[in-house]
JSON list of C-alpha atoms in Angstrom, two decimals:
[
{"chain": "A", "resi": 20, "resn": "MET", "atom": "CA", "xyz": [43.25, 185.39, -74.46]},
{"chain": "A", "resi": 21, "resn": "THR", "atom": "CA", "xyz": [45.97, 182.32, -74.01]},
{"chain": "A", "resi": 22, "resn": "LEU", "atom": "CA", "xyz": [48.72, 182.82, -71.36]},
{"chain": "A", "resi": 23, "resn": "GLU", "atom": "CA", "xyz": [50.67, 184.02, -74.34]},
{"chain": "A", "resi": 24, "resn": "GLU", "atom": "CA", "xyz": [48.67, 186.56, -76.06]},
{"chain": "A", "resi": 25, "resn": "ARG", "atom": "CA", "xyz": [47.64, 187.91, -72.11]},
{"chain": "A", "resi": 26, "resn": "ASP", "atom": "CA", "xyz": [51.46, 188.60, -70.85]},
{"chain": "A", "resi": 27, "resn": "ALA", "atom": "CA", "xyz": [51.25, 190.40, -74.92]},
{"chain": "A", "resi": 28, "resn": "PHE", "atom": "CA", "xyz": [48.93, 192.58, -74.78]},
{"chain": "A", "resi": 29, "resn": "LEU", "atom": "CA", "xyz": [48.66, 193.52, -71.41]},
{"chain": "A", "resi": 30, "resn": "ALA", "atom": "CA", "xyz": [52.48, 194.60, -72.54]},
{"chain": "A", "resi": 31, "resn": "GLU", "atom": "CA", "xyz": [51.18, 197.56, -75.31]},
{"chain": "A", "resi": 32, "resn": "PRO", "atom": "CA", "xyz": [51.26, 200.44, -74.25]},
{"chain": "A", "resi": 33, "resn": "HIS", "atom": "CA", "xyz": [47.50, 201.12, -73.39]},
{"chain": "A", "resi": 34, "resn": "VAL", "atom": "CA", "xyz": [46.23, 203.67, -71.15]},
{"chain": "A", "resi": 35, "resn": "GLY", "atom": "CA", "xyz": [45.33, 201.33, -67.52]},
{"chain": "A", "resi": 36, "resn": "VAL", "atom": "CA", "xyz": [42.13, 201.52, -64.93]},
{"chain": "A", "resi": 37, "resn": "LEU", "atom": "CA", "xyz": [43.60, 201.24, -61.23]},
{"chain": "A", "resi": 38, "resn": "SER", "atom": "CA", "xyz": [40.65, 198.90, -59.41]},
{"chain": "A", "resi": 39, "resn": "VAL", "atom": "CA", "xyz": [40.93, 199.82, -55.51]},
{"chain": "A", "resi": 40, "resn": "THR", "atom": "CA", "xyz": [39.11, 199.32, -52.31]},
{"chain": "A", "resi": 41, "resn": "ALA", "atom": "CA", "xyz": [37.45, 202.34, -51.47]},
{"chain": "A", "resi": 42, "resn": "GLU", "atom": "CA", "xyz": [36.66, 203.75, -47.37]},
{"chain": "A", "resi": 43, "resn": "ALA", "atom": "CA", "xyz": [33.60, 202.25, -45.65]},
{"chain": "A", "resi": 44, "resn": "GLY", "atom": "CA", "xyz": [30.28, 203.20, -47.81]},
{"chain": "A", "resi": 45, "resn": "ARG", "atom": "CA", "xyz": [31.99, 204.34, -51.04]},
{"chain": "A", "resi": 46, "resn": "ALA", "atom": "CA", "xyz": [32.50, 202.83, -54.06]},
{"chain": "A", "resi": 47, "resn": "PRO", "atom": "CA", "xyz": [35.82, 201.37, -55.64]},
{"chain": "A", "resi": 48, "resn": "LEU", "atom": "CA", "xyz": [38.24, 204.67, -56.41]},
{"chain": "A", "resi": 49, "resn": "THR", "atom": "CA", "xyz": [38.57, 204.21, -60.43]},
{"chain": "A", "resi": 50, "resn": "VAL", "atom": "CA", "xyz": [41.02, 205.83, -61.95]},
{"chain": "A", "resi": 51, "resn": "PRO", "atom": "CA", "xyz": [43.37, 205.55, -65.38]},
{"chain": "A", "resi": 52, "resn": "ILE", "atom": "CA", "xyz": [46.58, 205.50, -65.39]},
{"chain": "A", "resi": 53, "resn": "TRP", "atom": "CA", "xyz": [49.99, 204.98, -66.96]},
{"chain": "A", "resi": 54, "resn": "TYR", "atom": "CA", "xyz": [51.53, 201.51, -66.61]},
{"chain": "A", "resi": 55, "resn": "GLU", "atom": "CA", "xyz": [54.20, 199.80, -67.56]},
{"chain": "A", "resi": 56, "resn": "TYR", "atom": "CA", "xyz": [54.88, 195.55, -67.53]},
{"chain": "A", "resi": 57, "resn": "GLN", "atom": "CA", "xyz": [56.67, 192.80, -68.98]},
{"chain": "A", "resi": 58, "resn": "PRO", "atom": "CA", "xyz": [55.22, 189.22, -69.53]},
{"chain": "A", "resi": 59, "resn": "GLY", "atom": "CA", "xyz": [55.64, 186.81, -66.64]},
{"chain": "A", "resi": 60, "resn": "ARG", "atom": "CA", "xyz": [56.80, 190.36, -64.01]},
{"chain": "A", "resi": 61, "resn": "LEU", "atom": "CA", "xyz": [55.24, 192.94, -62.51]},
{"chain": "A", "resi": 62, "resn": "VAL", "atom": "CA", "xyz": [52.69, 195.35, -62.92]},
{"chain": "A", "resi": 63, "resn": "LYS", "atom": "CA", "xyz": [54.72, 199.15, -62.12]},
{"chain": "A", "resi": 64, "resn": "VAL", "atom": "CA", "xyz": [52.74, 202.39, -62.03]},
{"chain": "A", "resi": 65, "resn": "ILE", "atom": "CA", "xyz": [54.66, 205.52, -61.22]},
{"chain": "A", "resi": 66, "resn": "THR", "atom": "CA", "xyz": [52.35, 208.42, -59.12]},
{"chain": "A", "resi": 67, "resn": "ALA", "atom": "CA", "xyz": [53.06, 211.40, -57.17]},
{"chain": "A", "resi": 68, "resn": "PRO", "atom": "CA", "xyz": [53.18, 209.96, -52.39]},
{"chain": "A", "resi": 69, "resn": "GLY", "atom": "CA", "xyz": [49.69, 211.52, -50.39]},
{"chain": "A", "resi": 70, "resn": "LEU", "atom": "CA", "xyz": [47.07, 210.63, -53.22]},
{"chain": "A", "resi": 71, "resn": "ARG", "atom": "CA", "xyz": [44.52, 209.26, -52.62]},
{"chain": "A", "resi": 72, "resn": "LYS", "atom": "CA", "xyz": [44.81, 206.38, -54.92]},
{"chain": "A", "resi": 73, "resn": "VAL", "atom": "CA", "xyz": [48.59, 205.79, -52.35]},
{"chain": "A", "resi": 74, "resn": "ARG", "atom": "CA", "xyz": [46.26, 205.78, -49.28]},
{"chain": "A", "resi": 75, "resn": "LEU", "atom": "CA", "xyz": [43.57, 203.03, -51.04]},
{"chain": "A", "resi": 76, "resn": "ILE", "atom": "CA", "xyz": [47.16, 201.03, -52.22]},
{"chain": "A", "resi": 77, "resn": "GLU", "atom": "CA", "xyz": [48.82, 201.25, -49.48]},
{"chain": "A", "resi": 78, "resn": "GLU", "atom": "CA", "xyz": [45.28, 200.48, -47.17]},
{"chain": "A", "resi": 79, "resn": "ALA", "atom": "CA", "xyz": [44.53, 197.44, -49.16]},
{"chain": "A", "resi": 80, "resn": "GLY", "atom": "CA", "xyz": [47.90, 196.05, -49.94]},
{"chain": "A", "resi": 81, "resn": "ARG", "atom": "CA", "xyz": [46.43, 195.01, -53.54]},
{"chain": "A", "resi": 82, "resn": "PHE", "atom": "CA", "xyz": [44.89, 196.95, -56.78]},
{"chain": "A", "resi": 83, "resn": "ALA", "atom": "CA", "xyz": [43.62, 196.20, -60.01]},
{"chain": "A", "resi": 84, "resn": "LEU", "atom": "CA", "xyz": [44.10, 197.55, -63.16]},
{"chain": "A", "resi": 85, "resn": "CYS", "atom": "CA", "xyz": [42.20, 197.09, -66.09]},
{"chain": "A", "resi": 86, "resn": "ALA", "atom": "CA", "xyz": [44.00, 197.87, -69.89]},
{"chain": "A", "resi": 87, "resn": "GLN", "atom": "CA", "xyz": [41.41, 196.82, -72.83]},
{"chain": "A", "resi": 88, "resn": "VAL", "atom": "CA", "xyz": [41.20, 198.23, -76.91]},
{"chain": "A", "resi": 89, "resn": "ALA", "atom": "CA", "xyz": [37.38, 199.08, -76.36]},
{"chain": "A", "resi": 90, "resn": "GLU", "atom": "CA", "xyz": [36.84, 199.21, -80.57]},
{"chain": "A", "resi": 91, "resn": "VAL", "atom": "CA", "xyz": [33.67, 197.66, -82.44]},
{"chain": "A", "resi": 92, "resn": "ASP", "atom": "CA", "xyz": [35.54, 195.80, -84.82]},
{"chain": "A", "resi": 93, "resn": "ASP", "atom": "CA", "xyz": [38.39, 195.22, -81.81]},
{"chain": "A", "resi": 94, "resn": "TYR", "atom": "CA", "xyz": [37.59, 194.71, -78.56]},
{"chain": "A", "resi": 95, "resn": "ARG", "atom": "CA", "xyz": [39.69, 193.19, -76.00]},
{"chain": "A", "resi": 96, "resn": "TYR", "atom": "CA", "xyz": [40.79, 193.46, -72.34]},
{"chain": "A", "resi": 97, "resn": "VAL", "atom": "CA", "xyz": [43.19, 191.78, -69.84]},
{"chain": "A", "resi": 98, "resn": "SER", "atom": "CA", "xyz": [42.29, 192.24, -66.52]},
{"chain": "A", "resi": 99, "resn": "VAL", "atom": "CA", "xyz": [45.16, 191.54, -63.83]},
{"chain": "A", "resi": 100, "resn": "GLU", "atom": "CA", "xyz": [44.64, 192.46, -59.30]},
{"chain": "A", "resi": 101, "resn": "GLY", "atom": "CA", "xyz": [47.12, 191.29, -56.84]},
{"chain": "A", "resi": 102, "resn": "PRO", "atom": "CA", "xyz": [48.97, 192.04, -54.51]},
{"chain": "A", "resi": 103, "resn": "VAL", "atom": "CA", "xyz": [51.46, 194.78, -54.08]},
{"chain": "A", "resi": 104, "resn": "THR", "atom": "CA", "xyz": [54.97, 194.15, -53.67]},
{"chain": "A", "resi": 105, "resn": "GLY", "atom": "CA", "xyz": [56.54, 197.43, -52.82]},
{"chain": "A", "resi": 106, "resn": "ILE", "atom": "CA", "xyz": [56.76, 201.05, -53.09]},
{"chain": "A", "resi": 107, "resn": "GLU", "atom": "CA", "xyz": [59.73, 203.48, -53.57]},
{"chain": "A", "resi": 108, "resn": "PRO", "atom": "CA", "xyz": [60.70, 206.16, -54.86]},
{"chain": "A", "resi": 109, "resn": "THR", "atom": "CA", "xyz": [60.97, 206.42, -58.86]},
{"chain": "A", "resi": 110, "resn": "SER", "atom": "CA", "xyz": [63.60, 207.38, -60.53]},
{"chain": "A", "resi": 111, "resn": "LYS", "atom": "CA", "xyz": [64.57, 210.08, -63.01]},
{"chain": "A", "resi": 112, "resn": "GLN", "atom": "CA", "xyz": [64.62, 207.21, -66.01]},
{"chain": "A", "resi": 113, "resn": "GLU", "atom": "CA", "xyz": [62.40, 205.02, -64.75]},
{"chain": "A", "resi": 114, "resn": "ARG", "atom": "CA", "xyz": [59.50, 208.17, -65.22]},
{"chain": "A", "resi": 115, "resn": "PHE", "atom": "CA", "xyz": [61.32, 208.78, -68.51]},
{"chain": "A", "resi": 116, "resn": "ASP", "atom": "CA", "xyz": [61.48, 204.99, -69.22]},
{"chain": "A", "resi": 117, "resn": "LEU", "atom": "CA", "xyz": [57.49, 205.33, -68.81]},
{"chain": "A", "resi": 118, "resn": "ALA", "atom": "CA", "xyz": [57.11, 208.63, -69.90]},
{"chain": "A", "resi": 119, "resn": "ALA", "atom": "CA", "xyz": [58.66, 207.03, -73.27]},
{"chain": "A", "resi": 120, "resn": "ARG", "atom": "CA", "xyz": [56.57, 204.13, -73.63]},
{"chain": "A", "resi": 121, "resn": "TYR", "atom": "CA", "xyz": [53.23, 206.13, -74.55]},
{"chain": "A", "resi": 122, "resn": "MET", "atom": "CA", "xyz": [54.95, 209.28, -75.98]},
{"chain": "A", "resi": 123, "resn": "GLY", "atom": "CA", "xyz": [57.99, 208.30, -77.80]},
{"chain": "A", "resi": 124, "resn": "PRO", "atom": "CA", "xyz": [61.31, 209.55, -76.58]},
{"chain": "A", "resi": 125, "resn": "ASP", "atom": "CA", "xyz": [61.56, 212.44, -77.91]},
{"chain": "A", "resi": 126, "resn": "ARG", "atom": "CA", "xyz": [57.90, 213.85, -76.63]},
{"chain": "A", "resi": 127, "resn": "ALA", "atom": "CA", "xyz": [59.64, 212.18, -73.56]},
{"chain": "A", "resi": 128, "resn": "THR", "atom": "CA", "xyz": [62.94, 213.93, -72.95]},
{"chain": "A", "resi": 129, "resn": "ASP", "atom": "CA", "xyz": [60.23, 217.19, -72.91]},
{"chain": "A", "resi": 130, "resn": "TYR", "atom": "CA", "xyz": [57.99, 215.59, -70.49]},
{"chain": "A", "resi": 131, "resn": "ILE", "atom": "CA", "xyz": [60.82, 214.52, -67.73]},
{"chain": "A", "resi": 132, "resn": "ASN", "atom": "CA", "xyz": [62.34, 218.49, -67.81]},
{"chain": "A", "resi": 133, "resn": "ALA", "atom": "CA", "xyz": [58.93, 220.57, -67.79]},
{"chain": "A", "resi": 134, "resn": "THR", "atom": "CA", "xyz": [57.58, 217.90, -64.72]},
{"chain": "A", "resi": 135, "resn": "GLU", "atom": "CA", "xyz": [61.11, 218.15, -62.93]},
{"chain": "A", "resi": 136, "resn": "GLU", "atom": "CA", "xyz": [60.11, 219.60, -60.77]},
{"chain": "A", "resi": 137, "resn": "THR", "atom": "CA", "xyz": [56.59, 218.29, -60.06]},
{"chain": "A", "resi": 138, "resn": "ALA", "atom": "CA", "xyz": [57.75, 214.16, -60.23]},
{"chain": "A", "resi": 139, "resn": "ALA", "atom": "CA", "xyz": [60.46, 215.22, -57.50]},
{"chain": "A", "resi": 140, "resn": "GLY", "atom": "CA", "xyz": [59.46, 212.90, -54.83]},
{"chain": "A", "resi": 141, "resn": "TYR", "atom": "CA", "xyz": [57.32, 210.68, -57.26]},
{"chain": "A", "resi": 142, "resn": "ILE", "atom": "CA", "xyz": [56.13, 206.76, -56.34]},
{"chain": "A", "resi": 143, "resn": "THR", "atom": "CA", "xyz": [56.75, 203.31, -58.18]},
{"chain": "A", "resi": 144, "resn": "ILE", "atom": "CA", "xyz": [54.07, 200.95, -56.94]},
{"chain": "A", "resi": 145, "resn": "HIS", "atom": "CA", "xyz": [53.81, 196.88, -58.05]},
{"chain": "A", "resi": 146, "resn": "MET", "atom": "CA", "xyz": [51.54, 194.72, -58.17]},
{"chain": "A", "resi": 147, "resn": "ARG", "atom": "CA", "xyz": [51.91, 191.04, -58.37]},
{"chain": "A", "resi": 148, "resn": "PRO", "atom": "CA", "xyz": [49.45, 189.50, -61.11]},
{"chain": "A", "resi": 149, "resn": "GLU", "atom": "CA", "xyz": [46.99, 186.72, -59.17]},
{"chain": "A", "resi": 150, "resn": "TRP", "atom": "CA", "xyz": [44.56, 186.83, -60.33]},
{"chain": "A", "resi": 151, "resn": "TRP", "atom": "CA", "xyz": [43.65, 187.65, -64.35]},
{"chain": "A", "resi": 152, "resn": "HIS", "atom": "CA", "xyz": [40.38, 188.06, -66.61]},
{"chain": "A", "resi": 153, "resn": "THR", "atom": "CA", "xyz": [41.01, 188.22, -70.18]},
{"chain": "A", "resi": 154, "resn": "PHE", "atom": "CA", "xyz": [39.16, 188.64, -73.16]},
{"chain": "A", "resi": 155, "resn": "ASP", "atom": "CA", "xyz": [38.64, 189.26, -77.22]},
{"chain": "A", "resi": 156, "resn": "PHE", "atom": "CA", "xyz": [35.42, 189.05, -78.33]},
{"chain": "A", "resi": 157, "resn": "ARG", "atom": "CA", "xyz": [37.15, 188.95, -82.45]},
{"chain": "A", "resi": 158, "resn": "VAL", "atom": "CA", "xyz": [36.99, 185.46, -80.89]},
{"chain": "A", "resi": 159, "resn": "THR", "atom": "CA", "xyz": [33.44, 184.94, -81.14]},
{"chain": "A", "resi": 160, "resn": "ARG", "atom": "CA", "xyz": [32.42, 187.69, -84.31]},
{"chain": "A", "resi": 161, "resn": "ASP", "atom": "CA", "xyz": [35.55, 184.96, -85.78]},
{"chain": "A", "resi": 162, "resn": "GLY", "atom": "CA", "xyz": [33.28, 181.48, -85.25]},
{"chain": "A", "resi": 163, "resn": "ARG", "atom": "CA", "xyz": [36.28, 180.64, -83.75]}
]
């Protein structure tokens, strides 16, 4: 993929797969997650504090994220890895914006209202993409 294609692909609302180095003797922790990315900016994930993934991200100081389309006729992926640049409390507006990205604004409003108490204290983790791995298998099938 070109730089523009990879940025545009990662900016689409795919469910990402976050990976982070785990404890000694364990495989990396790999979990699905909603994320946000705007071309040329930071990757942003929102999660509950105190989870294993948060502890591991804090310990490692970095994580990886892979987004893909996995259909027979349309298989593409973008994977990014980089350092954490900040961890901060998440606002209700940030939670709404992320939910709206995946669910649309009407369903996001209902979701945010329904999770108001359980999502209190959520955190936003920012990552600066440092390493990119991409592939568009449609290109090789077409002979381009």
